[in-house]
Coordinates of C-alpha atoms in Angstrom, one line a residue:
X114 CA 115.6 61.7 1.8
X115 CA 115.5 59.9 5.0
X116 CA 116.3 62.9 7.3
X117 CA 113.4 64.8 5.8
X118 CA 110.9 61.5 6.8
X119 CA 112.8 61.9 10.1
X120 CA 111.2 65.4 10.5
X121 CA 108.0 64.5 10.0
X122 CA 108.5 61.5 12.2
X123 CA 109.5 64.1 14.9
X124 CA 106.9 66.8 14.2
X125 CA 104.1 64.6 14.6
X126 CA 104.8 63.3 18.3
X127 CA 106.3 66.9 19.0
X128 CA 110.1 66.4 19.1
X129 CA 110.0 70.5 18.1
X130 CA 113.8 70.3 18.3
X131 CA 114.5 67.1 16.5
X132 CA 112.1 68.4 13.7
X133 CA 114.1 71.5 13.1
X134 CA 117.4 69.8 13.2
X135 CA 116.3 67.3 10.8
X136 CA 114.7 69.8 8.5
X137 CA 117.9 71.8 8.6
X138 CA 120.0 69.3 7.6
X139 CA 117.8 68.4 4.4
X140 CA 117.8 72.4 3.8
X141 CA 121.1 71.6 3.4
X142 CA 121.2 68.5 1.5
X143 CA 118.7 69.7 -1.0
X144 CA 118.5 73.6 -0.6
X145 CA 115.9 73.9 -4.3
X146 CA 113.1 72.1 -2.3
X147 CA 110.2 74.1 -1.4
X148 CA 108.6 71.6 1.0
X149 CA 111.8 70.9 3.2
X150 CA 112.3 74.6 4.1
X151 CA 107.7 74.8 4.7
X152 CA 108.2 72.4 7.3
X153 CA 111.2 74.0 8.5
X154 CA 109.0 76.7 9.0
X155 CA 106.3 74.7 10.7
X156 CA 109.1 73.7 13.4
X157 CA 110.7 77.0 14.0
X158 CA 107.6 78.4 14.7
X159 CA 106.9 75.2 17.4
X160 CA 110.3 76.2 19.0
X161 CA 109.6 79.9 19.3
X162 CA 111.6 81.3 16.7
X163 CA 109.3 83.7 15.0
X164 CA 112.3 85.0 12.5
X165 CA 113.7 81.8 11.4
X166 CA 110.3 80.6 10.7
X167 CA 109.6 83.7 8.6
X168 CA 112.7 83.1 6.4
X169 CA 111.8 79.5 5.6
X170 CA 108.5 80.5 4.7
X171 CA 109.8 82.9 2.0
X172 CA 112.3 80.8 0.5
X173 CA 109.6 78.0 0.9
X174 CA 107.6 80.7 -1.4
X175 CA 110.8 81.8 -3.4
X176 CA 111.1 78.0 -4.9
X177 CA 107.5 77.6 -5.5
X178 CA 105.2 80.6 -5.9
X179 CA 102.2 78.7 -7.4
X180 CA 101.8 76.4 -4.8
X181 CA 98.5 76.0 -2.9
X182 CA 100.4 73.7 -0.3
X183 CA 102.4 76.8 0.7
X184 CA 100.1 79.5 0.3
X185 CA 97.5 77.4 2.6
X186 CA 100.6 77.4 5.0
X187 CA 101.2 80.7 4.6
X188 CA 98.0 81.5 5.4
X189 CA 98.1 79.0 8.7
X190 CA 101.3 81.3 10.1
X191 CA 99.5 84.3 9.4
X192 CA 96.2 83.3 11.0
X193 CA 98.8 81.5 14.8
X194 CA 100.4 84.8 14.5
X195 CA 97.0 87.3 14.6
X196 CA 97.6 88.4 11.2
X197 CA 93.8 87.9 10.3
X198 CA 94.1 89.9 6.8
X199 CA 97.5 88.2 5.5
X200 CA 96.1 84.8 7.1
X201 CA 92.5 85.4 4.7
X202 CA 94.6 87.0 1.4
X203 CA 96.8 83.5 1.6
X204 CA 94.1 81.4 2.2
X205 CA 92.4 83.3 -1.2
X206 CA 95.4 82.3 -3.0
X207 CA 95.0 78.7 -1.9
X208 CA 91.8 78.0 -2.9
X209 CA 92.2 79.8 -6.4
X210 CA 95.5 77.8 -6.8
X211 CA 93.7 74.3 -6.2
X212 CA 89.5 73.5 -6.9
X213 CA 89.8 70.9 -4.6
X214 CA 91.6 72.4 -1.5
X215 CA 89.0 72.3 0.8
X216 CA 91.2 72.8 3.9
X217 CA 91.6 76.2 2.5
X218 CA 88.1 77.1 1.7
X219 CA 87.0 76.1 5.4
X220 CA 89.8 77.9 7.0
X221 CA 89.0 81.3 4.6
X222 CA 85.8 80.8 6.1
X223 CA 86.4 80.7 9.6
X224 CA 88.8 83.3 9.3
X225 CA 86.6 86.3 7.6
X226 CA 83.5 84.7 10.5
X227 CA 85.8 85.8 12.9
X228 CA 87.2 89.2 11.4
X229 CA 83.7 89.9 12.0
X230 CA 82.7 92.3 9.4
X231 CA 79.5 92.1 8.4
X232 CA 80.8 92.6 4.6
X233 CA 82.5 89.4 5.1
X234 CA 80.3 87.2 5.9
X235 CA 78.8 86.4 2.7
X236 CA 81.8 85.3 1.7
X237 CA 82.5 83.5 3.9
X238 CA 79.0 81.8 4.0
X239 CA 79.6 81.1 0.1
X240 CA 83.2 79.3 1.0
X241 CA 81.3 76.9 4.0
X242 CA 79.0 76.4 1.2
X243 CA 81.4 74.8 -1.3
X244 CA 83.0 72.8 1.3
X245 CA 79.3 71.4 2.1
X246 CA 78.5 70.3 -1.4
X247 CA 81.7 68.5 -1.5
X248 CA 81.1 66.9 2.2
X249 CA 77.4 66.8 2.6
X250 CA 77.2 65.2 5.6
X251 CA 80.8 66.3 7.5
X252 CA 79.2 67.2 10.9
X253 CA 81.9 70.1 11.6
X254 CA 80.6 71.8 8.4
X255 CA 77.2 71.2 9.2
X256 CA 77.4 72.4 12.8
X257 CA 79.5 75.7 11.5
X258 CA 76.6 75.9 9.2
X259 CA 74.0 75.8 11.4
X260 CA 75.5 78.2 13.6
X261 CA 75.9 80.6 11.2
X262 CA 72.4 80.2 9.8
X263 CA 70.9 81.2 13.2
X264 CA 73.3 83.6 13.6
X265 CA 72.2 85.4 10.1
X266 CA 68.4 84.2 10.9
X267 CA 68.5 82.4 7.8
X268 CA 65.6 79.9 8.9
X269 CA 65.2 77.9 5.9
X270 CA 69.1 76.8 5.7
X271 CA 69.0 76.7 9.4
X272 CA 65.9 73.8 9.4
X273 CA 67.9 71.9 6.3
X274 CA 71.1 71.5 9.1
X275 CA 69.0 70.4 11.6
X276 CA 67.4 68.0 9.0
X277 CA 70.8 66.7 8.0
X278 CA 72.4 66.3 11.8
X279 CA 69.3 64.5 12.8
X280 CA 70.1 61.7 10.0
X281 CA 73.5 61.5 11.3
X282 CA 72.6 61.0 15.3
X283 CA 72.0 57.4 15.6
X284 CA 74.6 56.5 17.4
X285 CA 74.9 60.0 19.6
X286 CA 75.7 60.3 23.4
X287 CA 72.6 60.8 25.3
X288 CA 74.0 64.7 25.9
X289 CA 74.3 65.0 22.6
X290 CA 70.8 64.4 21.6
X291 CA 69.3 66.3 24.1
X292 CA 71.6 69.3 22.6
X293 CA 70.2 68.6 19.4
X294 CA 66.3 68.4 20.5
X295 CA 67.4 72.1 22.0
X296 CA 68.6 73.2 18.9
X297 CA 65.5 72.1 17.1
X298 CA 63.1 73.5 19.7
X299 CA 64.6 77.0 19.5
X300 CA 64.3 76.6 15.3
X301 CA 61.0 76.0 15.4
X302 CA 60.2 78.4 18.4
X303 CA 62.0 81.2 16.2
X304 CA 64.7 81.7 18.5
X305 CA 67.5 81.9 16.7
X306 CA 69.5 84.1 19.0
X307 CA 69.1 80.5 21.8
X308 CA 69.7 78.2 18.4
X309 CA 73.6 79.6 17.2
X310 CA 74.2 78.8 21.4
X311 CA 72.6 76.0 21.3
X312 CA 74.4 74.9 17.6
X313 CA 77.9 75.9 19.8
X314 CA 76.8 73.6 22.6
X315 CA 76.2 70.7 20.3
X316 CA 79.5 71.3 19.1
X317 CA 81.2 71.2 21.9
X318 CA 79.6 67.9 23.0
X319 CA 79.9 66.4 19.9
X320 CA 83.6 67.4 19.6
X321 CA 84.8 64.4 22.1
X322 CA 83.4 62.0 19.6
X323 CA 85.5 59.8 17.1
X324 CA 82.6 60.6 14.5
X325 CA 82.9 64.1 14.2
X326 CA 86.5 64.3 15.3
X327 CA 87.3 62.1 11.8
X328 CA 84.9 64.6 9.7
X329 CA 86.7 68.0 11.4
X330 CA 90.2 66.2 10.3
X331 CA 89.2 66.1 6.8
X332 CA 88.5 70.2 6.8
X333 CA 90.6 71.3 9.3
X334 CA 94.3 70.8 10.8
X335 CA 94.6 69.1 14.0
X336 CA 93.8 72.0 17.2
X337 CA 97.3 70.0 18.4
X338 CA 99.2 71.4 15.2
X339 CA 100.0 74.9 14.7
X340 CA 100.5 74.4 10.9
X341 CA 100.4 71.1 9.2
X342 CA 103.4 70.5 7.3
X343 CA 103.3 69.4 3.5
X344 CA 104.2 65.4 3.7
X345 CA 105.4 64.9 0.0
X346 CA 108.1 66.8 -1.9
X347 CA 107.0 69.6 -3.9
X348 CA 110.3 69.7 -6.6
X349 CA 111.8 66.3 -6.0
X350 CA 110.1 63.2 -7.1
X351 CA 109.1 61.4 -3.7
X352 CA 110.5 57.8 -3.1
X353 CA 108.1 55.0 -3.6
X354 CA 106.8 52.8 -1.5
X355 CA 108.3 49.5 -3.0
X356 CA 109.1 46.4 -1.5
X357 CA 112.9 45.2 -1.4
X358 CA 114.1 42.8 -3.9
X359 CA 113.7 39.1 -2.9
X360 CA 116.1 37.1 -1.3
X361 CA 116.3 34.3 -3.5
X362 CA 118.9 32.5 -1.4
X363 CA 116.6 32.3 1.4
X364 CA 115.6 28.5 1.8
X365 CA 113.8 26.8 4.8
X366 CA 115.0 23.1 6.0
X367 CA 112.5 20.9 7.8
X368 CA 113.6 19.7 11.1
X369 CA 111.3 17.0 13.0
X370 CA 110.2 18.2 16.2
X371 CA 112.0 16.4 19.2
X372 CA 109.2 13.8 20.8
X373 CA 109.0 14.5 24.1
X374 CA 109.9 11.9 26.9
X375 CA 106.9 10.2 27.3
X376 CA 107.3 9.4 23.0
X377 CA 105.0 10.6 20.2
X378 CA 102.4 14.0 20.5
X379 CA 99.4 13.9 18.4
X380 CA 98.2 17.4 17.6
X381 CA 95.2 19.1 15.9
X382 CA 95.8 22.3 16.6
X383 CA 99.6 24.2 17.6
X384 CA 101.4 26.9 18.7
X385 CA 104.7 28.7 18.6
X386 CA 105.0 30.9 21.1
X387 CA 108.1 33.2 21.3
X388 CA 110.0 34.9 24.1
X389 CA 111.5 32.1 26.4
X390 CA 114.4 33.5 29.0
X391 CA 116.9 31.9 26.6
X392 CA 115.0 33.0 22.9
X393 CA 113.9 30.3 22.1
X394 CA 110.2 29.9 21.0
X395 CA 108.0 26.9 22.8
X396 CA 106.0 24.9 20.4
X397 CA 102.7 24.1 22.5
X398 CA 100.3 21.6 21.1
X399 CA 96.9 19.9 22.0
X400 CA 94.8 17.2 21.0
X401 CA 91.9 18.2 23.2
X402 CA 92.8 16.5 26.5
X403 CA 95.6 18.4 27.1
X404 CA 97.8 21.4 26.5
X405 CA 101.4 20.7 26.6
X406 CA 105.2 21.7 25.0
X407 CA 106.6 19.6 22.6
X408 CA 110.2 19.9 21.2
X409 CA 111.8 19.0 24.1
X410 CA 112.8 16.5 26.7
X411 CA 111.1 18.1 29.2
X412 CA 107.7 18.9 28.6
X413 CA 106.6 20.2 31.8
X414 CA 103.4 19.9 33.1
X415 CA 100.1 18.6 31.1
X416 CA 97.5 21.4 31.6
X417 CA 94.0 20.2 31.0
X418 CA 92.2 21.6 27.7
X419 CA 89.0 22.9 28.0
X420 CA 87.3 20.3 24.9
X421 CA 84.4 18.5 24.2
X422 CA 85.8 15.0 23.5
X423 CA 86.7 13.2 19.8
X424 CA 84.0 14.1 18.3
X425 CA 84.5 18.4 19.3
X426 CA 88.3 18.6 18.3
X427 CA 90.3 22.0 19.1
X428 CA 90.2 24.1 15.5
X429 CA 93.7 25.2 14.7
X430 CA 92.4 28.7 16.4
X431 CA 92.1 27.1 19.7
X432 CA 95.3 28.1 20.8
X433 CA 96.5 31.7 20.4
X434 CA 99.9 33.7 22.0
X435 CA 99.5 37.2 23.5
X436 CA 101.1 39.1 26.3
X437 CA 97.4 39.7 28.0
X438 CA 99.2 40.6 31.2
X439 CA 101.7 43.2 29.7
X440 CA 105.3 41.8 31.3
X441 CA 106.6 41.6 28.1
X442 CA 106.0 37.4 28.3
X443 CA 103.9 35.6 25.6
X444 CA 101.1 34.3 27.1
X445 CA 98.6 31.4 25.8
X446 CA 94.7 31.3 25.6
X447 CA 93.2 28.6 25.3
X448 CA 89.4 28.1 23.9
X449 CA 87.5 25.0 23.2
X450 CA 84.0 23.2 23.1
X451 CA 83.7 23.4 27.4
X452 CA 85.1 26.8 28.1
X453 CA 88.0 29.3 27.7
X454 CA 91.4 29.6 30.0
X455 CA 94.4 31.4 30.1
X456 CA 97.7 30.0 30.7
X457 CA 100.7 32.9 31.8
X458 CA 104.4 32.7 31.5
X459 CA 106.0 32.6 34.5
X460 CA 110.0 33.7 35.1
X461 CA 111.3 30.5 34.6
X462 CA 109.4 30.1 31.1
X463 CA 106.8 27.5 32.0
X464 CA 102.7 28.0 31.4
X465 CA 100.5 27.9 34.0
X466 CA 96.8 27.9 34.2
X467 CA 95.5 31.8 35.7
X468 CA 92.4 32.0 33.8
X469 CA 91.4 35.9 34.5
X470 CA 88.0 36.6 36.1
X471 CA 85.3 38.2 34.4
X472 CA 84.4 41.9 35.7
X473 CA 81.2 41.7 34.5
X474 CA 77.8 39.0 35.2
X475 CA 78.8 36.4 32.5
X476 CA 78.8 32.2 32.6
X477 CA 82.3 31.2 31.9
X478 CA 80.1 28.5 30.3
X479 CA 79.3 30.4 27.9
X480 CA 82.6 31.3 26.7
X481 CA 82.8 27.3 24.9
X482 CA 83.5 28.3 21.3
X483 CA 85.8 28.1 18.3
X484 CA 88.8 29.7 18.7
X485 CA 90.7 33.0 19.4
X486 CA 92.1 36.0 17.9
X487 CA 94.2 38.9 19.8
X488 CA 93.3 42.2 19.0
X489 CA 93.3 46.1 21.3
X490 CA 89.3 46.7 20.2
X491 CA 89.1 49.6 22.2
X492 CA 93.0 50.9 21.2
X493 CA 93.7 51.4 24.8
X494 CA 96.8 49.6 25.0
X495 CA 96.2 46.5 26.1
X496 CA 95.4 43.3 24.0
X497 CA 92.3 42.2 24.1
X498 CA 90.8 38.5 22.7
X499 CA 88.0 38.2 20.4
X500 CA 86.5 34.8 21.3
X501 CA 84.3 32.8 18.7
X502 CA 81.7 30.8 20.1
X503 CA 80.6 27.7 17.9
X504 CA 76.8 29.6 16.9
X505 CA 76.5 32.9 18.5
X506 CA 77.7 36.1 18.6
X507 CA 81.3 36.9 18.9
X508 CA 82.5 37.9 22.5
X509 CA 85.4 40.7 23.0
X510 CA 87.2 39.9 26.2
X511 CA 88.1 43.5 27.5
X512 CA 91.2 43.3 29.1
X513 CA 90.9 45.8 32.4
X514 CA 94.8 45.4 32.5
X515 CA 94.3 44.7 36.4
X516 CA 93.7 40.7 36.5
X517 CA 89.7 40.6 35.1
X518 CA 87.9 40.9 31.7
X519 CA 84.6 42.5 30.8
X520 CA 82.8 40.3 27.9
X521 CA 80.8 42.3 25.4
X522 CA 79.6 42.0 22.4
X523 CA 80.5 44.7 19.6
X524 CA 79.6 42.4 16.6
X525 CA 76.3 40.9 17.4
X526 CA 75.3 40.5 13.7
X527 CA 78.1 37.4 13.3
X528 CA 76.9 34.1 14.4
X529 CA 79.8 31.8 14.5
X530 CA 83.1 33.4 13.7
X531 CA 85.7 31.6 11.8
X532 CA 88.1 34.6 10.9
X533 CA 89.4 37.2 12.0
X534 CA 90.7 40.5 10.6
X535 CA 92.6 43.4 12.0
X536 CA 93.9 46.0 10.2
X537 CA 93.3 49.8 8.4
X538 CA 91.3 49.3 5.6
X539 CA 90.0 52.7 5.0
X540 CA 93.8 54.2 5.2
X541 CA 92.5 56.2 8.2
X542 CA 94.6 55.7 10.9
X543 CA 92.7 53.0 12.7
X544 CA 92.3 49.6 12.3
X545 CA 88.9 47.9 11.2
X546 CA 88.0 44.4 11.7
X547 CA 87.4 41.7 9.1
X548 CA 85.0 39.1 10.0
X549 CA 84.4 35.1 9.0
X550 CA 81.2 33.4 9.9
X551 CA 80.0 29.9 10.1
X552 CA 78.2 29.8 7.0
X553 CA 80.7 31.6 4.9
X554 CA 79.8 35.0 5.0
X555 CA 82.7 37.6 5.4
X556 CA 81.8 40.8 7.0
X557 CA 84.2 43.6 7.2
X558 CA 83.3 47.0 9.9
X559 CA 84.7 50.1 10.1
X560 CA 86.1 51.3 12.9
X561 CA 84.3 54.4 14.7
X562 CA 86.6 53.6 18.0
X563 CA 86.0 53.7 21.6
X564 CA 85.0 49.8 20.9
X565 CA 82.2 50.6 18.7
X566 CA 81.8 49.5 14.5
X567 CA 79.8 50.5 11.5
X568 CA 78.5 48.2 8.9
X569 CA 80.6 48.3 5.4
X570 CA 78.9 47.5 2.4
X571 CA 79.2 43.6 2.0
X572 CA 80.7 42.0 -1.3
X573 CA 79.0 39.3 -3.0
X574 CA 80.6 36.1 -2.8
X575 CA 79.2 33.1 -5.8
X576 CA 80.9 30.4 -2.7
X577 CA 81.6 30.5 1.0
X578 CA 84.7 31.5 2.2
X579 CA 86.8 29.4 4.3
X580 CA 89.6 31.4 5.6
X581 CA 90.4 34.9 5.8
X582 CA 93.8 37.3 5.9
X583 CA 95.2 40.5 5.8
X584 CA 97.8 41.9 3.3
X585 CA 98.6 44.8 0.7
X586 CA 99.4 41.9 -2.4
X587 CA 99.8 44.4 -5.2
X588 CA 102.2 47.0 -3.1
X589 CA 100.0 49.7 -3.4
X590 CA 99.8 51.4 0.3
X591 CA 96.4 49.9 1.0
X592 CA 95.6 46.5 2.6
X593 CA 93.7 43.6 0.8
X594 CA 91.5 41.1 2.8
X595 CA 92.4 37.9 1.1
X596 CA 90.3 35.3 0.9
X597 CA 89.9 31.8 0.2
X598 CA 86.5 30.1 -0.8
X599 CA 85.5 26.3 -1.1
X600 CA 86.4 25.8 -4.2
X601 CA 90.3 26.8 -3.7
X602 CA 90.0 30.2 -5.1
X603 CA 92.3 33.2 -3.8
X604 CA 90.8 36.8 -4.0
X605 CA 91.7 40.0 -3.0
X606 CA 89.6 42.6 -2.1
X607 CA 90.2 46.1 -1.1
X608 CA 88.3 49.7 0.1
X609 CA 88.6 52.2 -3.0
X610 CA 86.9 55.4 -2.2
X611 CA 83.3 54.4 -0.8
X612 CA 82.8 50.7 -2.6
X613 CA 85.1 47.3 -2.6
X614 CA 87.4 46.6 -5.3
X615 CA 87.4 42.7 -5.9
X616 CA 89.7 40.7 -7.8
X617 CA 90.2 36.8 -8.4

């Protein structure tokens, strides 16, 4: 039901309005499904209208009484709408309707710790407790547990938290660690009173991470939802995710390209790059003396390439389109064995050289490499290029989006990159990067954001690979890296819960 996909669509960037004009409308197109009048709820409650979101609710629970997604809604209502005792008995029913609802069971918690009873607590204590044998090392658990421990002067479970937090700081802010050290200090001083504030401080440091900020989504709804609505249908089968049937009249004719004036181009590596004033894409080419547009009468200027001579020939990556200065114009970079430049569109369509300037102390010298790849590392917006040199470390040029670049270096553990990957692997809502080195070696990181990547299990590879790509090949929702090794062999290999799944 597309108007129901709509809703969600509309919930999630906070068209309140939209989303409970969409959800009405699939009330009405398919009044026996439970989920369609649960988010209904979910959006009359965002618009103010207490009532309506009342009587959605119970017809949400009228069609399907057993379900833990409602009750666990239910429950979420309750708890927005300061009724603490409705908000724990639904979250109850939840967590007895499904084992593995561990939303509910963290929410129960939370909500009988803040009833504040002293009866409560051990239950609640017992509910953070199966959540943390399910998620051992999900730092909002473990920080809600460690608070709680000093704040029941439970030492022992209190020293085991610290224990487990400490094997998770590696890669902490420098605040962060010297919250932790605090916390650890007033544990072993016997202050536990100083240790549950000290627990909350961490917390609140920690909180503006992507680390712990990815563990507190798995436990908890977003603090920018009031409720999280259900996503699948509860009565109806849910459409699948299939691809369209084939065109099998589609055919492709070759057409020579046009020589230019001045007669024949040789190329070793090209480029089409769209978006001309007119729509149509210029086909840019290079031999390693020059860049320069073929496919026409009028080539236009030669720009110089940035090469090394016969016997350092552009790779096919030397030339890569991206709009790096965001007016909506595809741009070119340009990357061979004497440096890296930048050639921008201008208005009437033609390149010209306006290499940016770095921001940072860096040789432009040192930016001779391989080739090129577009990608936002930081997810700020703004393309950025992911330069291969020939030997060394990958750079990332960081566009400022104001003319300059800063050049780091957020996969030192590469040396000579071949490939490039960019995509979400791990189905968690950001993409991670997939990496080719010189000698073969393919080496995929997760993404932790804010520019910064964690090492992935590698897979075992009997030859080197030689090229690299992204794509889901069996239509399952998830994306494959496919790979091709020296011996002409196609693979696919994809992230299944914690290891890589590998086929031929």
């Amino acid at each position: 039901m597309r108007v129901f996909y709509r809703g969600l669509a509309s919930l999630e960037v906070g068209l309140l309005s939209d989303a409970r004009d969409q959800f009405v409308r699939a009330s009405e197109l398919a009044p026996r499904e439970p989920a369609i009048h649960a988010n209904l709820a979910v959006a009359r409650v965002g618009v103010g209208d207490d009532g309506g979101a009342t009587t959605a609710l119970e017809t949400a629970y009228a069609l399907a009484p057993d379900s833990a997604a409602v009750a666990f809604l239910q429950g979420q209502l309750a708890s927005f709408s300061g009724r603490s005792e409705e908000a724990v008995a639904q979250y109850r029913r939840a967590a007895a309707l499904d084992a593995d609802h561990e939303q509910a069971r963290f929410a129960l918690a939370q909500e009988l710790e803040r009833g504040g009873a002293e009866p409560d607590l051990p239950e609640a204590r017992r509910w953070l407790e199966e959540v943390l044998a399910r998620r051992p090392d999900n730092l909002a658990v473990l920080l809600e547990r460690a608070r709680w421990a000093a704040r029941t002067e439970d030492g022992d479970v209190l020293d085991d938290t610290i224990e487990r937090l400490t094997q998770r700081s590696a890669a902490w802010p420098e605040l962060a660690m010297e919250q932790l050290q605090g916390l650890s200090e007033a544990a072993a001083g016997g202050d536990l009173g100083r240790a549950a504030t000290m627990a909350q401080l961490l917390r609140n440091v920690l909180v503006r991470t992507p680390a712990f900020r990815e563990d507190l989504a798995v436990v908890s709804v977003s603090a920018e939802q009031i409720a999280a609505p259900l996503m699948r249908f509860l009565a109806m089968p849910s459409p699948p995710s299939t691809a369209a049937a084939p065109d099998r009249t589609l055919a492709y004719v070759a057409e020579r390209i046009q020589p230019v004036a001045q007669g024949t181009v040789e190329a070793a590596a090209l480029a089409i790059v769209p978006g001309g004033e007119d729509g149509t894409p210029a086909i840019v080419a290079t031999a390693g003396e020059t860049v320069r547009r073929v496919g026409r009468a009028d080539a236009g200027p030669e720009i110089p390439f940035p090469g090394g001579g016969p016997a350092t020939g552009p790779a096919a990556e030397a030339l890569l389109p991206l709009d790096w200065n965001g007016d909506y114009r595809m741009d070119l970079a340009v990357v061979g064995a004497s440096g890296f430049g930048l050639l921008t569109r201008n208005e009437d369509g033609e390149f010209e050289q306006n290499t940016p300037v770095p921001a940072n102390d860096i040789d432009m010298g040192s930016l001779a490499g391989y080739g090129a790849w577009a990608a936002d590392i930081e997810m700020d917006g703004d393309l950025d290029i992911v330069h291969g040199p020939l030997d060394a470390a990958p750079w990332v040029l960081r566009n400022n989006a104001d003319g300059t670049f800063e050049a780091v270096r957020p996969f030192p553990a590469v040396a000579g990159l071949r490939g490039f990957g960019w995509g979400d692997l791990d189905v968690d809502g950001d993409p991670d990067a997939v990496l080719l080195d010189a000698a073969g070696g393919v080496h995929p990181l997760e993404n932790l954001q804010a520019g910064r990547f964690g090492g992935w299990p590698a897979w075992e590879a009997s030859r080197p690979v030689v090229a690299l790509a992204l794509g889901d090949l069996n239509a399952d929702g998830v994306l494959d890296v496919v790979t091709l090794d020296a011996a002409g062999q196609v693979s696919r290999t994809s992230w299944n819960d914690g290891t890589w799944d590998r086929e031929p």
